[in-house]
Tab-separated table of C-alpha atoms (C1' of nucleotides) in Angstrom:
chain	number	residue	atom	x	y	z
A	1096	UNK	CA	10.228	-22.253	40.783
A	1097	UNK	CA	7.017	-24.161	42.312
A	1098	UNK	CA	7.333	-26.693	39.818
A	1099	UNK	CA	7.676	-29.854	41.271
A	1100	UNK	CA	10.972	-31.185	40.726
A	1101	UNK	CA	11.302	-34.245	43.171
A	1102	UNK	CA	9.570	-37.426	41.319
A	1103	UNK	CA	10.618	-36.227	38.073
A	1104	UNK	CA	14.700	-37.087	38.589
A	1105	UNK	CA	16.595	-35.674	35.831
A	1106	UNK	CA	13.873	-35.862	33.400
A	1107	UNK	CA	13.475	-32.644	30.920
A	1108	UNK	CA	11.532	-29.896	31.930
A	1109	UNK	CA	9.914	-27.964	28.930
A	1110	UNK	CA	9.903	-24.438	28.932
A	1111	UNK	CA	7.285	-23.376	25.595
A	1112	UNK	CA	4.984	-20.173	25.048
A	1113	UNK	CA	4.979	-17.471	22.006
A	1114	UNK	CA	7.878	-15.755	20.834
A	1115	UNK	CA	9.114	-13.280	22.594
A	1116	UNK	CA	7.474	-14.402	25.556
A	1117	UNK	CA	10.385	-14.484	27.383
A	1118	UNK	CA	11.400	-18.499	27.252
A	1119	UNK	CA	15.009	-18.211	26.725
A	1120	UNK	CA	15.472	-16.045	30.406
A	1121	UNK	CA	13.259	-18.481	32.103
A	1122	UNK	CA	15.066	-21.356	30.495
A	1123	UNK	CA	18.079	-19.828	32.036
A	1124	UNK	CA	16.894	-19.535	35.434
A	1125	UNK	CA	15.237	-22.789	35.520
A	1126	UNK	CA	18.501	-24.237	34.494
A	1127	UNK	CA	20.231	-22.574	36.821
A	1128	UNK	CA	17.786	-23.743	39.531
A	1129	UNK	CA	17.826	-27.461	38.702
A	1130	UNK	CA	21.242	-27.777	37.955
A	1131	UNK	CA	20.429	-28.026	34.344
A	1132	UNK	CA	21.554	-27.366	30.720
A	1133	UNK	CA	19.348	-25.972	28.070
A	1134	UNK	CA	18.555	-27.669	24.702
A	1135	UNK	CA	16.949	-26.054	22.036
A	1136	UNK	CA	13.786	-27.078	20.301
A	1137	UNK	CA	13.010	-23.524	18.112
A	1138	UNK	CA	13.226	-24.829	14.436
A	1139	UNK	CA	15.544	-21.812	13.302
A	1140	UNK	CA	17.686	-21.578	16.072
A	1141	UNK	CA	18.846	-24.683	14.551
A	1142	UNK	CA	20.321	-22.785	12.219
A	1143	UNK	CA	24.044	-20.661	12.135
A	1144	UNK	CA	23.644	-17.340	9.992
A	1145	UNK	CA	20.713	-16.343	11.724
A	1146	UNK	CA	21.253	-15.775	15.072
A	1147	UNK	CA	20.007	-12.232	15.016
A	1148	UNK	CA	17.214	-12.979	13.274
A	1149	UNK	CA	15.341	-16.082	14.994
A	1150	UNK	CA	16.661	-14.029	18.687
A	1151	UNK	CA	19.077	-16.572	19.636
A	1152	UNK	CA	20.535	-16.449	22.724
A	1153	UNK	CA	23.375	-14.164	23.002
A	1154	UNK	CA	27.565	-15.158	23.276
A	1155	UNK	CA	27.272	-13.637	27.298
A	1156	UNK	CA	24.171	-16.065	27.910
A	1157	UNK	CA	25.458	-19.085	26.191
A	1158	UNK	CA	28.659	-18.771	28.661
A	1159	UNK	CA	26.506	-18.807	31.631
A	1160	UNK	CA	25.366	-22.112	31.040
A	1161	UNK	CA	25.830	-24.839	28.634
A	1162	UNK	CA	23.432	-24.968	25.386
A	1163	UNK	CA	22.663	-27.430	23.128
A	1164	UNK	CA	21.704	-27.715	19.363
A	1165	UNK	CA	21.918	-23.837	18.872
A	1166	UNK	CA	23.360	-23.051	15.279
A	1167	UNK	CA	24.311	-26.704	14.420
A	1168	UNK	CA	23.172	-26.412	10.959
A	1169	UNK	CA	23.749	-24.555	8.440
A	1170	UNK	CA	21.427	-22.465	6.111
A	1171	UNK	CA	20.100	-24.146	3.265
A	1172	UNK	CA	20.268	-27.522	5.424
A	1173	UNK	CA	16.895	-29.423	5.099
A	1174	UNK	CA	15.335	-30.182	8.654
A	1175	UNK	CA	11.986	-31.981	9.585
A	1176	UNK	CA	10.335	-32.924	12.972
A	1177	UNK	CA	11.920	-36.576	12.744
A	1178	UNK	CA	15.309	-35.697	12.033
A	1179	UNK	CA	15.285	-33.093	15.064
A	1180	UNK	CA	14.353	-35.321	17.372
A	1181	UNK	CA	16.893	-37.647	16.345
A	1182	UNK	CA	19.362	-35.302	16.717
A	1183	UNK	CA	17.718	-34.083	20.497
A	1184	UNK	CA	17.312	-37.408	21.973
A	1185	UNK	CA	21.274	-38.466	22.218
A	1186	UNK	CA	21.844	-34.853	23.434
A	1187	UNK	CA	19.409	-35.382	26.214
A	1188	UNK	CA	20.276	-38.091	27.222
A	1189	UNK	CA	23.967	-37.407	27.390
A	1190	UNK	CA	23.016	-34.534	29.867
A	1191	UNK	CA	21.038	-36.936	32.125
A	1192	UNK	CA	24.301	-39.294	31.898
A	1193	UNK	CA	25.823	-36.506	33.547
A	1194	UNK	CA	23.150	-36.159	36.288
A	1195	UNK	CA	21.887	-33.057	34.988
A	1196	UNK	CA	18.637	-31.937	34.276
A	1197	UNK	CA	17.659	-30.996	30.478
A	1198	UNK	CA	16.090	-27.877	29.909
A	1199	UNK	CA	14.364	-27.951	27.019
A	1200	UNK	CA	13.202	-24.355	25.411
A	1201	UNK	CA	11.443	-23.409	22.358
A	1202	UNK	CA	8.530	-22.411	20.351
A	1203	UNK	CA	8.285	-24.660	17.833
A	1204	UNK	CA	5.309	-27.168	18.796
A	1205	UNK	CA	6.052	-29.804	16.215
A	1206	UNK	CA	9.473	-30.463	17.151
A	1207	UNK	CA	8.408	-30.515	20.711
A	1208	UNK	CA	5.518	-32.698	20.388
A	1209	UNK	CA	7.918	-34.899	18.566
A	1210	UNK	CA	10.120	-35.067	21.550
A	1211	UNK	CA	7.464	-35.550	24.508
A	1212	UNK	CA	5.037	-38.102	22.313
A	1213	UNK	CA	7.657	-39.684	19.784
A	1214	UNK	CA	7.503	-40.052	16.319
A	1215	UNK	CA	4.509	-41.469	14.753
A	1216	UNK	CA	5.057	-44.685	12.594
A	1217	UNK	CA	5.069	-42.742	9.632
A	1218	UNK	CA	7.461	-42.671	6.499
A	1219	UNK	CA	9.329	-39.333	6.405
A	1220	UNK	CA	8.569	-36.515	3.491
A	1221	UNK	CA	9.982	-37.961	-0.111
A	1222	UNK	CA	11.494	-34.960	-1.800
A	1223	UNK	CA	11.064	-36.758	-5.018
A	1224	UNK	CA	7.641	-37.434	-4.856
A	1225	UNK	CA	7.068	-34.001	-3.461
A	1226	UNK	CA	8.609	-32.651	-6.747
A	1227	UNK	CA	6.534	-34.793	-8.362
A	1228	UNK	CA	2.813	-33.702	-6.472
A	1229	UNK	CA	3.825	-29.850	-7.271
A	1230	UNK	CA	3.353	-29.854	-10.735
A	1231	UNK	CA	-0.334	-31.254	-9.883
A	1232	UNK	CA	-3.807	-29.637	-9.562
A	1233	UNK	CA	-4.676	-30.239	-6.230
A	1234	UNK	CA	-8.114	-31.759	-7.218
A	1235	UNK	CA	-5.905	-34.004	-8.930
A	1236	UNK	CA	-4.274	-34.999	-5.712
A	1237	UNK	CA	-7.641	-34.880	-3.886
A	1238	UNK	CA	-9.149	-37.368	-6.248
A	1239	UNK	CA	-6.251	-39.696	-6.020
A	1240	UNK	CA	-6.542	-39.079	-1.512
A	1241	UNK	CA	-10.013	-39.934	-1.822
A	1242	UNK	CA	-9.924	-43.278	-3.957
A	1243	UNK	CA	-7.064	-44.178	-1.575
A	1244	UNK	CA	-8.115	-43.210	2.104
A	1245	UNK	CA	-11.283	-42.151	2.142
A	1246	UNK	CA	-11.213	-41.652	5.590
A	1247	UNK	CA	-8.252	-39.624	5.901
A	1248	UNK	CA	-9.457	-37.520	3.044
A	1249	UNK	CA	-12.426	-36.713	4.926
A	1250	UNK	CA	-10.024	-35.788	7.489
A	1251	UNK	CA	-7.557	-33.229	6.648
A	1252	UNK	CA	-8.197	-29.572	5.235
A	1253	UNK	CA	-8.694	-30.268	1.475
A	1254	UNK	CA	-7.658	-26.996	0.316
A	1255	UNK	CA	-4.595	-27.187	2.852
A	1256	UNK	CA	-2.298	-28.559	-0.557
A	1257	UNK	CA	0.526	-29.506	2.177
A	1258	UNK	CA	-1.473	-31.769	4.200
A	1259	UNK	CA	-2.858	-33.622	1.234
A	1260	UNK	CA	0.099	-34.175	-0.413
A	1261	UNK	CA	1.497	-35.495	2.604
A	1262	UNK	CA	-1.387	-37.824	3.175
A	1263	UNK	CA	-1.492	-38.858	-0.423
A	1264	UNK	CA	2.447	-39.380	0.840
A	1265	UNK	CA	2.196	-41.763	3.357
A	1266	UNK	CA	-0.320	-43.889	1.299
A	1267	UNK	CA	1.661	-43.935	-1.652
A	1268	UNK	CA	5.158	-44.544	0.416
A	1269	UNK	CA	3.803	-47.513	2.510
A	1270	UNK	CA	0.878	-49.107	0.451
A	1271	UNK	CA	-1.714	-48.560	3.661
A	1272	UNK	CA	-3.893	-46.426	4.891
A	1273	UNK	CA	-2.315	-43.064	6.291
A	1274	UNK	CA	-5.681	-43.082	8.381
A	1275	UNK	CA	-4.700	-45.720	9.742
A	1276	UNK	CA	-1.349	-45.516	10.540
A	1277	UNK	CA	-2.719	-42.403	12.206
A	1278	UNK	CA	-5.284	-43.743	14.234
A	1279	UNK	CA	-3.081	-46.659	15.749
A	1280	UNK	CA	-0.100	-44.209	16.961
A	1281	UNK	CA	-2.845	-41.839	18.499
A	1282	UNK	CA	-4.645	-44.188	20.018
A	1283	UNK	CA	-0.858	-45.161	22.171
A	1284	UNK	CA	-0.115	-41.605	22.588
A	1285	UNK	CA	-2.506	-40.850	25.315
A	1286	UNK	CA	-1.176	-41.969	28.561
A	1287	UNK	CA	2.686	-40.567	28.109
A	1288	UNK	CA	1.310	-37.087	29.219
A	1289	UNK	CA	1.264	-37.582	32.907
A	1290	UNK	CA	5.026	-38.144	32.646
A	1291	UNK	CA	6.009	-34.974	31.212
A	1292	UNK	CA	6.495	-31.435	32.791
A	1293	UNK	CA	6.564	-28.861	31.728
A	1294	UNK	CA	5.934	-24.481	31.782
A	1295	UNK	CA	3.972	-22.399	28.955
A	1296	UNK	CA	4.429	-18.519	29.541
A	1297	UNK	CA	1.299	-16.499	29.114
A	1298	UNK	CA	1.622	-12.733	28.519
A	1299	UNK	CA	-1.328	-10.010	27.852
A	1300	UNK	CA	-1.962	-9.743	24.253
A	1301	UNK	CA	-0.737	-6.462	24.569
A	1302	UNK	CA	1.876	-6.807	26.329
A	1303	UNK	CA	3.044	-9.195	24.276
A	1304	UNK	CA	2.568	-7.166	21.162
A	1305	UNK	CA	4.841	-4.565	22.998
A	1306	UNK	CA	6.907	-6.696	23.646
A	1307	UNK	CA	7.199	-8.679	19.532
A	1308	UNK	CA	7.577	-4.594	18.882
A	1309	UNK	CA	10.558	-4.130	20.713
A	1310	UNK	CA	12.373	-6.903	19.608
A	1311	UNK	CA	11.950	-5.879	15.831
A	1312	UNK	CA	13.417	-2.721	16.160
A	1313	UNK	CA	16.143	-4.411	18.463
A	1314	UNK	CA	16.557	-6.866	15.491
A	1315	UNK	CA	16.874	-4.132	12.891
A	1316	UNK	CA	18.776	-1.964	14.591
A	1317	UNK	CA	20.984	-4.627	15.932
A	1318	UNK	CA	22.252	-6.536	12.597
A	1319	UNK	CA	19.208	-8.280	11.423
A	1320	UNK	CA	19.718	-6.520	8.348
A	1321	UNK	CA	23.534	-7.040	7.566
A	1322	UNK	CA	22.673	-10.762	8.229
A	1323	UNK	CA	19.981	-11.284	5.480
A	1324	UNK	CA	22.140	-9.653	3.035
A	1325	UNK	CA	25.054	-12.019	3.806
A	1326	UNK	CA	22.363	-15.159	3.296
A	1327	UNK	CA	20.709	-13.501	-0.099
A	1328	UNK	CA	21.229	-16.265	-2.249
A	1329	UNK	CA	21.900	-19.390	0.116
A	1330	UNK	CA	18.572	-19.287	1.496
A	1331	UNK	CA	15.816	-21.642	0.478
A	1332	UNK	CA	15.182	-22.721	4.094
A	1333	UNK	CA	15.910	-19.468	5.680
A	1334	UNK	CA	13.427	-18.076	3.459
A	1335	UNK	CA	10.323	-19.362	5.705
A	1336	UNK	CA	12.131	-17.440	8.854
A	1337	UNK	CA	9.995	-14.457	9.790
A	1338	UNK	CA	11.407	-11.477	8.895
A	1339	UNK	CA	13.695	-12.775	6.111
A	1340	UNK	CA	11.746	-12.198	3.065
A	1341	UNK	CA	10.603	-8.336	5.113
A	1342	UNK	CA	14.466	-7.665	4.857
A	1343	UNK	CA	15.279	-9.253	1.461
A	1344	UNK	CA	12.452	-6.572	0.169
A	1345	UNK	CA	13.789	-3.800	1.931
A	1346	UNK	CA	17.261	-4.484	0.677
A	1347	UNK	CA	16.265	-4.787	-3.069
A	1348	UNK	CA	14.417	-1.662	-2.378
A	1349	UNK	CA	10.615	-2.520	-2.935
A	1350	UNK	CA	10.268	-2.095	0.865
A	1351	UNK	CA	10.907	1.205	2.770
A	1352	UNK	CA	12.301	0.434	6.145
A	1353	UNK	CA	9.673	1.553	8.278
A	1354	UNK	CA	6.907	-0.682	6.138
A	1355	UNK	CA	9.421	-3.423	6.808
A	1356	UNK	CA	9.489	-3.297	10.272
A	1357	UNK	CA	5.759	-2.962	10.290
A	1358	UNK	CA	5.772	-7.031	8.803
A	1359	UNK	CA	7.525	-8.351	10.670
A	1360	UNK	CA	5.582	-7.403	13.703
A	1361	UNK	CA	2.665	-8.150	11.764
A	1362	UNK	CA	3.884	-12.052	10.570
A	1363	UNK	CA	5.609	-11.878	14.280
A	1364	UNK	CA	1.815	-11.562	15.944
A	1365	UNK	CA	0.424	-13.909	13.856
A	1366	UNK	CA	2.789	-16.558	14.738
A	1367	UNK	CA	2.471	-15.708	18.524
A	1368	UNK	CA	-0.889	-16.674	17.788
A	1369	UNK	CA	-0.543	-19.783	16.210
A	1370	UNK	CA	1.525	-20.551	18.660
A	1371	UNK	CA	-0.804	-19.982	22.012
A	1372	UNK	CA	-3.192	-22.082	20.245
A	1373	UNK	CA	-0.729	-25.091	19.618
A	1374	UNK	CA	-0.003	-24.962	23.590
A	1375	UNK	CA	-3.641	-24.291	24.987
A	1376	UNK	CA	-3.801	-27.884	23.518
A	1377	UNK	CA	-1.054	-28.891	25.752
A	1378	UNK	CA	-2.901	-29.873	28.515
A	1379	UNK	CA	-0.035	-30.827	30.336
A	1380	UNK	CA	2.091	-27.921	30.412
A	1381	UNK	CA	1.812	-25.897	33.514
A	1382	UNK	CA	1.137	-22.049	32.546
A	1383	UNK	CA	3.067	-19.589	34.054
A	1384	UNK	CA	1.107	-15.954	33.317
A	1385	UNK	CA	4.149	-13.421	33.187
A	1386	UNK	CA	3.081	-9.461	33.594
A	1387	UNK	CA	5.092	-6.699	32.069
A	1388	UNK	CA	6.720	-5.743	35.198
A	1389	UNK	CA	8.853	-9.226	35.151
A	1390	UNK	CA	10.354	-8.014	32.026
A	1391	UNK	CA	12.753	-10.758	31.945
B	295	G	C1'	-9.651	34.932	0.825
B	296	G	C1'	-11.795	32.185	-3.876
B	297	C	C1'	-12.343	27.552	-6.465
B	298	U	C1'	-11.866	22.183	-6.889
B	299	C	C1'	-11.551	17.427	-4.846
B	300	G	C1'	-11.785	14.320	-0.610
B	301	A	C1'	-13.994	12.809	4.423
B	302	U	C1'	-17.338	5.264	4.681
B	303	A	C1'	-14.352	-0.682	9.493
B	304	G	C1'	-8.055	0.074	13.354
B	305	C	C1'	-5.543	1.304	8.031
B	306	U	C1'	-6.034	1.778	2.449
B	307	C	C1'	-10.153	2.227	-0.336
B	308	A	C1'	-14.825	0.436	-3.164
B	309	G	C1'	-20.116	1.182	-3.202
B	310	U	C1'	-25.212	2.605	-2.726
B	311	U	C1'	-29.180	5.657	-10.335
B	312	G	C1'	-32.192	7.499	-2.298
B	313	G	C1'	-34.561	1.668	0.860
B	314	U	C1'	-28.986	2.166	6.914
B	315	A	C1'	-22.831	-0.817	3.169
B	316	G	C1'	-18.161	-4.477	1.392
B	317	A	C1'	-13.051	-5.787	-0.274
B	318	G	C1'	-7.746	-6.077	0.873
B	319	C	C1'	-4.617	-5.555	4.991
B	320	A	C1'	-4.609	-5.465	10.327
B	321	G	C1'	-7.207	-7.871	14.357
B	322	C	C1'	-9.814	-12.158	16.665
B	323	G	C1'	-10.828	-17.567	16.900
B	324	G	C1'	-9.428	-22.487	15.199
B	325	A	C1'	-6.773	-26.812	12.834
B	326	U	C1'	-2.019	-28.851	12.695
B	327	U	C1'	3.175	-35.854	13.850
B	328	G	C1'	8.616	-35.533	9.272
B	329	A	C1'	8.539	-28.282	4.857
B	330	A	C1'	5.981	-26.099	11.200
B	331	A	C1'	8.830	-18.987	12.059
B	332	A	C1'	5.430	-23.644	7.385
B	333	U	C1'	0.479	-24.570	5.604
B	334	C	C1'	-4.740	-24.133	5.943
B	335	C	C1'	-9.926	-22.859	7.732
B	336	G	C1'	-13.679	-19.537	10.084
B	337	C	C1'	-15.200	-14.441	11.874
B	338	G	C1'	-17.124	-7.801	8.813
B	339	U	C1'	-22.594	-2.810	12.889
B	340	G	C1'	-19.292	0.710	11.228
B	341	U	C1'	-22.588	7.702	14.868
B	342	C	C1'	-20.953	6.156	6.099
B	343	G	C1'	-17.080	13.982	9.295
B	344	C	C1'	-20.844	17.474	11.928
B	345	U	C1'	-25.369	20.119	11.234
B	346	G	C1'	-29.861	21.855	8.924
B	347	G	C1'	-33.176	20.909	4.637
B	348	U	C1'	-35.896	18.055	0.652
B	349	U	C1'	-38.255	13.100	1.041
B	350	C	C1'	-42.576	8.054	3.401
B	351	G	C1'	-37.244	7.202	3.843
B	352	A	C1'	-30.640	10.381	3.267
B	353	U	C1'	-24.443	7.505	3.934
B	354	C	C1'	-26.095	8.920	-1.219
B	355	C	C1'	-29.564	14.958	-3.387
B	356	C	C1'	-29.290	20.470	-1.629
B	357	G	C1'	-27.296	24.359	2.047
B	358	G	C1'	-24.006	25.584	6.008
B	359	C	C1'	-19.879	24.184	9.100
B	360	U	C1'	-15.221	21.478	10.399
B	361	C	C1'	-10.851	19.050	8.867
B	362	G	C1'	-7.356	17.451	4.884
B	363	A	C1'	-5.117	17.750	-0.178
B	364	G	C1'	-4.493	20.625	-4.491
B	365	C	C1'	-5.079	24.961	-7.646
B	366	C	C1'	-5.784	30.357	-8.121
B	367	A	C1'	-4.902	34.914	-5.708
RNA sequence: GGCUCGAUAGCUCAGUUGGUAGAGCAGCGGAUUGAAAAUCCGCGUGUCGCUGGUUCGAUCCCGGCUCGAGCCA
């Protein structure tokens, strides 16, 4: 609780790191600290259904304090960076209104980055012309990049088929350059960081590994299971959840349980990963190293 | 007890007609502003079970041993 609070008013404090880290606890006390009230920013919290699942916070913590955007939408609901922080701004704001502090928590670095650097002026995704890109080679959709933008084509990750599609997007939705575009928004983006503050938790590989473990079997054991089966066919956007497709093969019986569990740890890590990477970036998050001992 | 097969990367296995070996998964590193718990990129030295022998040279051939699986008693 070192962080310095005083210049910064009621402005948000972040609270990011890897999952399982321990974000929602520390969200808690820092909330508790600063006279705050926590708003999410973990992409499937978002959703209802899958509290179990994506580790929401439980009924006993959510009556501690209040919590915001926690299992507003439902499964199957489309969701993008944009439209989250559309629907995060008003709620922070409101909280300010109220002289509080918001206590933002999450893992998801998109829909954070969203929130502390603002959209860029980009068109959001087109699920027509998406449908449309699918049925396409991607050297198909690399050719038509590189006539385009050159620029941005040399750019992104050809063989990443997302990223050129939704370069080839932005050209095709606004008739410029999505190089451009890019390079004018990044170019503003710089100097907003000195304004924000914010915590990243840092755990021991191993330790954190212990501690992704532990939370799978608590997931399994605890109704993980009983939850996928009641989403089996809703699903589309549940489907990308960790640990959803691990069950769905258990329950059909291709998976046997223990192999299951094994995945999800497995996909679990990897995302951990991903996820200390996207926040090293963060320069201007504050890290906060956590040892097993804390257990909180 | 006898016979057969196996023993190679953390795991599952491939391979070397004798010139010290490579896939998948795991792991590690990275990218990432509207699908992000997504998507994509890069990274492979390991006493080739142990021990003798043959050979210029053995992980590979031969003997013994250890462990595992199976078959016969």
């Amino acid at each position: 609780m070192t962080l310095k609070s005083a210049p910064f008013g009621t402005d948000p404090i972040f609270i990011c790191g890897p999952t399982a880290s321990g974000k929602s606890s520390l969200a808690l006390e820092m909330a508790r600290a600063l006279d705050g009230e926590i708003v999410n920013a973990d992409a499937f919290q978002l959703y209802h259904g899958l509290e179990i699942l994506t580790a929401s916070p439980s009924a006993d913590e959510i009556a501690l304090l209040p919590h915001h955007l926690f299992g507003v939408l439902d499964p199957g609901e489309k969701m993008d960076a944009g439209r989250y922080l559309r629907m995060a701004k008003p709620v922070i704001g409101e909280i300010q209104n109220r002289g509080r502090t918001p206590v933002v928590v999450g893992g998801s670095g998109l829909y954070l980055k969203f929130l502390t650097h603002g959209p860029a002026p980009l068109p959001e995704g087109d699920p027509a012309l998406r449908a449309g890109m699918q049925s396409r080679p991607l050297e198909d959709l690399v050719a038509q990049l590189r006539d385009l933008d050159p620029v941005e084509a040399s750019r992104v990750s050809l063989q990443n088929r997302r990223y050129v599609e939704r370069a080839l997007e932005i050209c095709l939705l606004t008739g410029e350059k999505a190089s451009d575009l890019r390079d004018r928004w990044e170019s503003k983006t710089r100097e907003t960081e000195s304004k924000l503050r914010g915590i990243v938790i840092r755990r021991d590989r191993a330790d954190l590994h212990a501690r992704i473990a532990a939370r799978t079997k608590a997931m399994l054991d605890g109704g993980a299971i009983d939850e996928v089966a009641a989403l089996a066919d809703v699903a589309a956007t549940c489907e990308k959840a960790i640990g959803f497709r691990e069950i769905r093969s258990f329950l059909t019986g291709e998976t046997a349980l223990a192999d299951c569990e094994e995945k999800i740890n497995a996909a679990t890590r990897q995302y951990a990963k991903r996820q200390e990477t996207w926040f090293r970036r963060e320069k201007w998050l504050e890290p906060r190293f956590l040892q097993p001992l804390d257990h909180s």
